[in-house]
Coordinates of C-alpha atoms (C1' of nucleotides) in Angstrom, one line a residue:
Chain A
X1 CA 191.6 122.9 159.6
X2 CA 188.5 123.0 157.6
X3 CA 187.8 126.5 158.6
X4 CA 190.5 127.6 156.4
X5 CA 189.3 125.8 153.1
X6 CA 185.8 127.1 153.9
X7 CA 187.2 130.4 153.7
X8 CA 189.1 129.8 150.5
X9 CA 185.9 128.5 148.9
X10 CA 184.1 131.2 149.7
X11 CA 186.6 133.7 148.6
X12 CA 186.8 132.3 145.6
X13 CA 183.5 132.3 145.0
X14 CA 183.1 135.9 145.6
X15 CA 186.1 136.5 143.3
X16 CA 184.0 134.8 140.6
X17 CA 180.8 136.8 141.6
X18 CA 182.8 139.9 141.1
X19 CA 184.1 138.7 137.8
X20 CA 180.6 137.7 136.5
X21 CA 179.7 141.0 137.6
X22 CA 182.3 142.5 135.3
X23 CA 181.4 140.3 132.4
X24 CA 178.0 141.0 132.5
X25 CA 178.7 144.9 132.0
X26 CA 181.1 144.0 129.3
X27 CA 179.0 143.3 126.0
X28 CA 182.0 141.8 124.6
X29 CA 182.0 138.9 127.0
X30 CA 180.7 135.6 125.7
X31 CA 177.9 133.7 127.1
X32 CA 180.1 130.4 127.7
X33 CA 182.5 133.0 130.2
X34 CA 179.5 133.5 131.9
X35 CA 178.3 130.4 132.5
X36 CA 181.5 129.1 133.6
X37 CA 181.7 131.6 136.1
X38 CA 177.9 130.7 137.1
X39 CA 179.3 127.2 137.6
X40 CA 182.4 128.3 139.5
X41 CA 180.4 130.2 142.0
X42 CA 177.8 127.2 142.2
X43 CA 180.8 125.1 142.7
X44 CA 182.0 127.3 145.5
X45 CA 178.9 127.3 147.5
X46 CA 178.4 123.3 147.0
X47 CA 181.9 123.0 148.4
X48 CA 181.7 125.5 151.3
X49 CA 178.3 123.7 152.2
X50 CA 179.9 120.2 151.9
X51 CA 182.9 121.2 154.5
X52 CA 180.6 122.7 156.8
X53 CA 178.3 119.8 156.8
X54 CA 180.9 116.9 157.1
X55 CA 182.6 118.8 159.6
X56 CA 182.3 115.8 162.2
X57 CA 183.8 113.2 160.0
X58 CA 187.2 112.3 159.1
X59 CA 189.7 114.7 159.0
X60 CA 192.1 114.2 156.3
X61 CA 192.6 117.8 157.2
X62 CA 195.9 118.3 155.3
X63 CA 195.3 120.0 152.0
X64 CA 197.2 123.0 151.0
X65 CA 195.9 124.0 147.8
X66 CA 198.5 126.4 146.2
X67 CA 196.7 129.6 146.2
X68 CA 195.3 130.3 142.8
X69 CA 193.9 133.9 142.2
X70 CA 191.1 134.9 139.8
X71 CA 192.4 132.7 137.0
X72 CA 189.5 133.2 134.7
X73 CA 187.7 130.6 132.8
X74 CA 188.5 127.8 135.4
X75 CA 186.5 126.1 137.2
X76 CA 188.0 124.1 140.1
X77 CA 186.4 121.8 142.2
X78 CA 188.3 119.9 145.1
X79 CA 186.9 118.0 147.7
X80 CA 189.0 116.0 150.0
X81 CA 188.2 112.2 150.6
X82 CA 189.3 109.8 153.1
X83 CA 189.8 106.3 151.1
X84 CA 188.8 104.7 153.9
X85 CA 186.2 106.1 155.7
X86 CA 183.0 106.1 154.3
X87 CA 181.1 108.6 155.5
X88 CA 177.0 107.8 155.3
X89 CA 176.1 111.2 154.2
X90 CA 177.7 111.7 150.9
X91 CA 178.9 115.2 150.6
X92 CA 178.9 115.1 146.6
X93 CA 176.3 115.1 144.5
X94 CA 178.6 114.9 141.5
X95 CA 177.2 113.5 138.2
X96 CA 180.6 114.0 136.9
X97 CA 182.7 112.4 139.1
X98 CA 182.4 108.8 139.6
X99 CA 183.4 107.4 142.6
X100 CA 187.1 106.5 142.9
X101 CA 188.5 103.3 144.1
X102 CA 188.5 103.0 148.2
X103 CA 191.8 101.5 148.2
X104 CA 194.7 103.8 148.0
X105 CA 196.7 104.3 144.7
X106 CA 200.5 103.9 144.0
X107 CA 201.7 104.9 147.5
X108 CA 202.9 102.2 149.6
X109 CA 199.9 100.7 151.5
X110 CA 199.7 102.3 154.9
X111 CA 197.8 100.8 157.3
X112 CA 195.1 103.1 158.2
X113 CA 196.8 106.0 157.0
X114 CA 194.4 107.9 154.8
X115 CA 196.3 108.9 151.6
X116 CA 194.9 112.4 150.9
X117 CA 193.1 112.3 147.8
X118 CA 191.3 115.6 146.5
X119 CA 189.7 116.2 143.0
X120 CA 189.4 119.4 141.1
X121 CA 187.3 120.0 138.3
X122 CA 188.9 122.2 135.5
X123 CA 186.9 123.8 132.6
X124 CA 188.7 125.2 130.0
X125 CA 187.4 128.1 127.8
X126 CA 188.0 127.2 124.2
X127 CA 189.9 130.0 123.6
X128 CA 192.6 129.3 126.3
X129 CA 195.6 127.5 126.0
X130 CA 195.0 123.9 127.6
X131 CA 198.4 123.9 129.5
X132 CA 197.9 127.1 130.9
X133 CA 194.9 126.2 132.2
X134 CA 195.7 122.8 133.7
X135 CA 198.8 123.5 134.8
X136 CA 198.9 124.0 138.6
X137 CA 202.1 125.2 138.9
X138 CA 204.0 122.1 139.5
X139 CA 205.8 119.9 136.7
X140 CA 204.5 116.9 136.4
X141 CA 205.9 113.8 134.3
X142 CA 203.6 111.4 132.5
X143 CA 204.1 108.0 133.3
X144 CA 200.8 106.3 131.8
X145 CA 197.6 106.6 130.0
X146 CA 195.0 104.5 130.0
X147 CA 191.6 104.0 128.2
X148 CA 188.9 103.9 130.9
X149 CA 185.8 101.9 130.5
X150 CA 182.8 104.4 130.2
X151 CA 185.2 106.9 129.2
X152 CA 185.1 108.5 125.8
X153 CA 188.9 109.9 126.1
X154 CA 191.7 108.4 127.7
X155 CA 192.9 109.0 131.2
X156 CA 196.4 110.5 131.6
X157 CA 198.9 109.8 134.7
X158 CA 201.1 111.9 135.9
X159 CA 203.4 112.0 138.6
X160 CA 205.8 114.8 140.0
X161 CA 208.7 115.2 137.9
X162 CA 211.1 115.3 141.3
X163 CA 209.7 112.2 142.6
X164 CA 213.2 110.6 142.5
X165 CA 215.1 113.4 143.2
X166 CA 212.9 114.3 146.4
X167 CA 210.8 111.7 147.1
X168 CA 207.7 113.8 146.1
X169 CA 204.9 111.4 145.8
X170 CA 202.5 113.7 144.5
X171 CA 200.3 112.4 141.6
X172 CA 197.3 113.3 139.8
X173 CA 195.1 112.0 136.9
X174 CA 193.7 114.1 134.2
X175 CA 190.7 112.8 132.6
X176 CA 188.4 114.6 130.3
X177 CA 185.0 114.2 130.5
X178 CA 182.8 112.8 128.1
X179 CA 180.0 115.4 127.6
X180 CA 182.2 118.7 127.5
X181 CA 185.5 118.2 126.1
X182 CA 186.5 121.5 127.8
X183 CA 186.2 119.8 131.1
X184 CA 188.6 118.2 132.7
X185 CA 188.5 116.1 136.0
X186 CA 191.7 115.9 137.8
X187 CA 192.3 113.9 140.8
X188 CA 195.3 114.7 143.0
X189 CA 196.8 112.6 145.4
X190 CA 199.2 113.3 148.0
X191 CA 200.9 116.5 148.8
X192 CA 204.1 118.1 147.1
X193 CA 207.0 117.8 149.1
X194 CA 209.1 118.8 146.5
X195 CA 210.8 122.3 146.1
X196 CA 211.1 123.5 142.6
X197 CA 214.6 125.1 143.2
X198 CA 216.4 121.9 144.3
X199 CA 217.3 120.6 140.9
X200 CA 218.8 123.9 139.6
X201 CA 220.5 125.3 142.7
X202 CA 219.6 128.7 143.5
X203 CA 217.1 128.2 146.2
X204 CA 216.7 131.4 147.7
X205 CA 212.9 130.2 148.7
X206 CA 212.5 129.3 152.3
X207 CA 214.0 126.5 154.1
X208 CA 211.4 124.3 155.3
X209 CA 210.1 125.5 158.6
X210 CA 212.0 123.4 161.5
X211 CA 211.2 119.7 160.9
X212 CA 207.5 119.6 160.1
X213 CA 205.8 116.2 160.7
X214 CA 206.9 113.9 157.7
X215 CA 204.1 111.7 157.4
X216 CA 200.7 113.1 157.1
X217 CA 200.8 117.2 157.3
X218 CA 202.8 118.8 154.9
X219 CA 202.9 122.0 154.8
X220 CA 204.8 123.6 151.7
X221 CA 204.9 126.7 150.1
X222 CA 202.9 127.1 146.7
X223 CA 204.8 127.2 143.6
X224 CA 204.4 130.6 142.5
X225 CA 203.7 129.6 139.2
X226 CA 207.5 129.1 138.0
X227 CA 207.1 127.7 134.7
X228 CA 204.0 128.6 133.1
X229 CA 205.4 129.4 130.2
X230 CA 207.0 126.0 130.0
X231 CA 207.0 124.4 126.2
X232 CA 205.6 121.6 128.3
X233 CA 202.4 120.4 126.4
X234 CA 199.8 118.4 127.9
X235 CA 198.9 115.8 125.5
X236 CA 195.3 115.2 125.9
X237 CA 193.8 113.1 123.5
X238 CA 192.5 116.3 121.5
X239 CA 195.9 117.6 120.9
X240 CA 197.3 114.5 120.2
X241 CA 194.5 113.8 117.8
X242 CA 195.8 117.0 115.7
X243 CA 199.4 116.2 116.2
X244 CA 199.1 112.8 115.1
X245 CA 197.4 113.2 112.1
X246 CA 200.1 114.8 110.6
X247 CA 202.1 112.5 108.6
Chain B
dC1 C1' 222.9 114.4 123.5
dT2 C1' 219.7 114.0 127.2
dA3 C1' 215.1 114.0 128.7
dA4 C1' 210.4 113.7 128.2
dT5 C1' 206.4 110.6 126.0
dT6 C1' 204.3 107.1 124.1
dT7 C1' 202.6 102.4 124.3
dG8 C1' 201.7 97.8 125.3
dA9 C1' 202.6 94.4 128.9
dC10 C1' 202.5 93.5 133.6
dC11 C1' 200.0 93.1 137.4
dG12 C1' 197.3 93.8 141.8
dT13 C1' 192.4 94.1 143.0
dG14 C1' 187.3 93.5 143.1
Chain C
dC1 C1' 189.2 87.8 134.5
dA2 C1' 188.3 92.4 133.3
dC3 C1' 189.6 97.2 135.0
dG4 C1' 192.6 100.4 136.1
dG5 C1' 197.1 101.6 137.5
dT6 C1' 202.2 101.5 136.4
dC7 C1' 206.6 100.2 134.5
dA8 C1' 209.8 100.3 130.9
dA9 C1' 211.4 99.9 126.5
dA10 C1' 211.3 102.3 122.3
dT11 C1' 210.1 106.6 120.6
dT12 C1' 210.1 111.4 119.8
dA13 C1' 211.0 115.9 121.4
dG14 C1' 214.2 120.0 122.8

DNA sequence: CTAATTTGACCGTG
DNA sequence: CACGGTCAAATTAG
């Protein structure tokens, strides 16, 4: 339930705090890093509080976030929202995030079925590779890019590479923030049902636990960072500007 | 050569 | 009818 997520959030916050402690003792640590860590910690608190405050409402409970562990320099923020239920008590007081569309996305219109959707804010250190920071371990295929009204940077639309092969409906949007080009807002939708190994045979990884419920809750193993070294480059606008400038 | 982006058109909503 | 999301042909990358 939410319980797990609260624990997860708090654990992350603790890790960030520990990192911050280390950084504070380290003279070569940049101030920016420290601020990012503080931001991370605050986010953890905020998320935990929202989870605890909203425990009454709308369970869109199924969220399996891959377990990230102590990646430094990233802020992630996630919160789940049920598209259809609007809670009077708004959990997020996020200036960064605008409201999402209350309607469901590309997924087939499910009556009453809430499609899981959660957001995550990622802040990238200047010296960090974008792809590495933004990569969540899944392979995404870009299928569109749009200029958004108030946004300085275009929004990228990605879907799981294995959508066709395995009917994995996971989707994400990546949007660079106006203010800080190192902060990305990413919105995830749907759960990954794919298993990386299917494309290339060699799949020793666990067979799915006996028929898990198809519709709402799909718990599937986190993709232990299989292709972090992939040459795939996220073509966000900044990178594009660089590459495109060349003759 | 195959596969992945790119990019403008298309289309469903608010 | 404007926005934002998706499609698909064309193009580029590997």
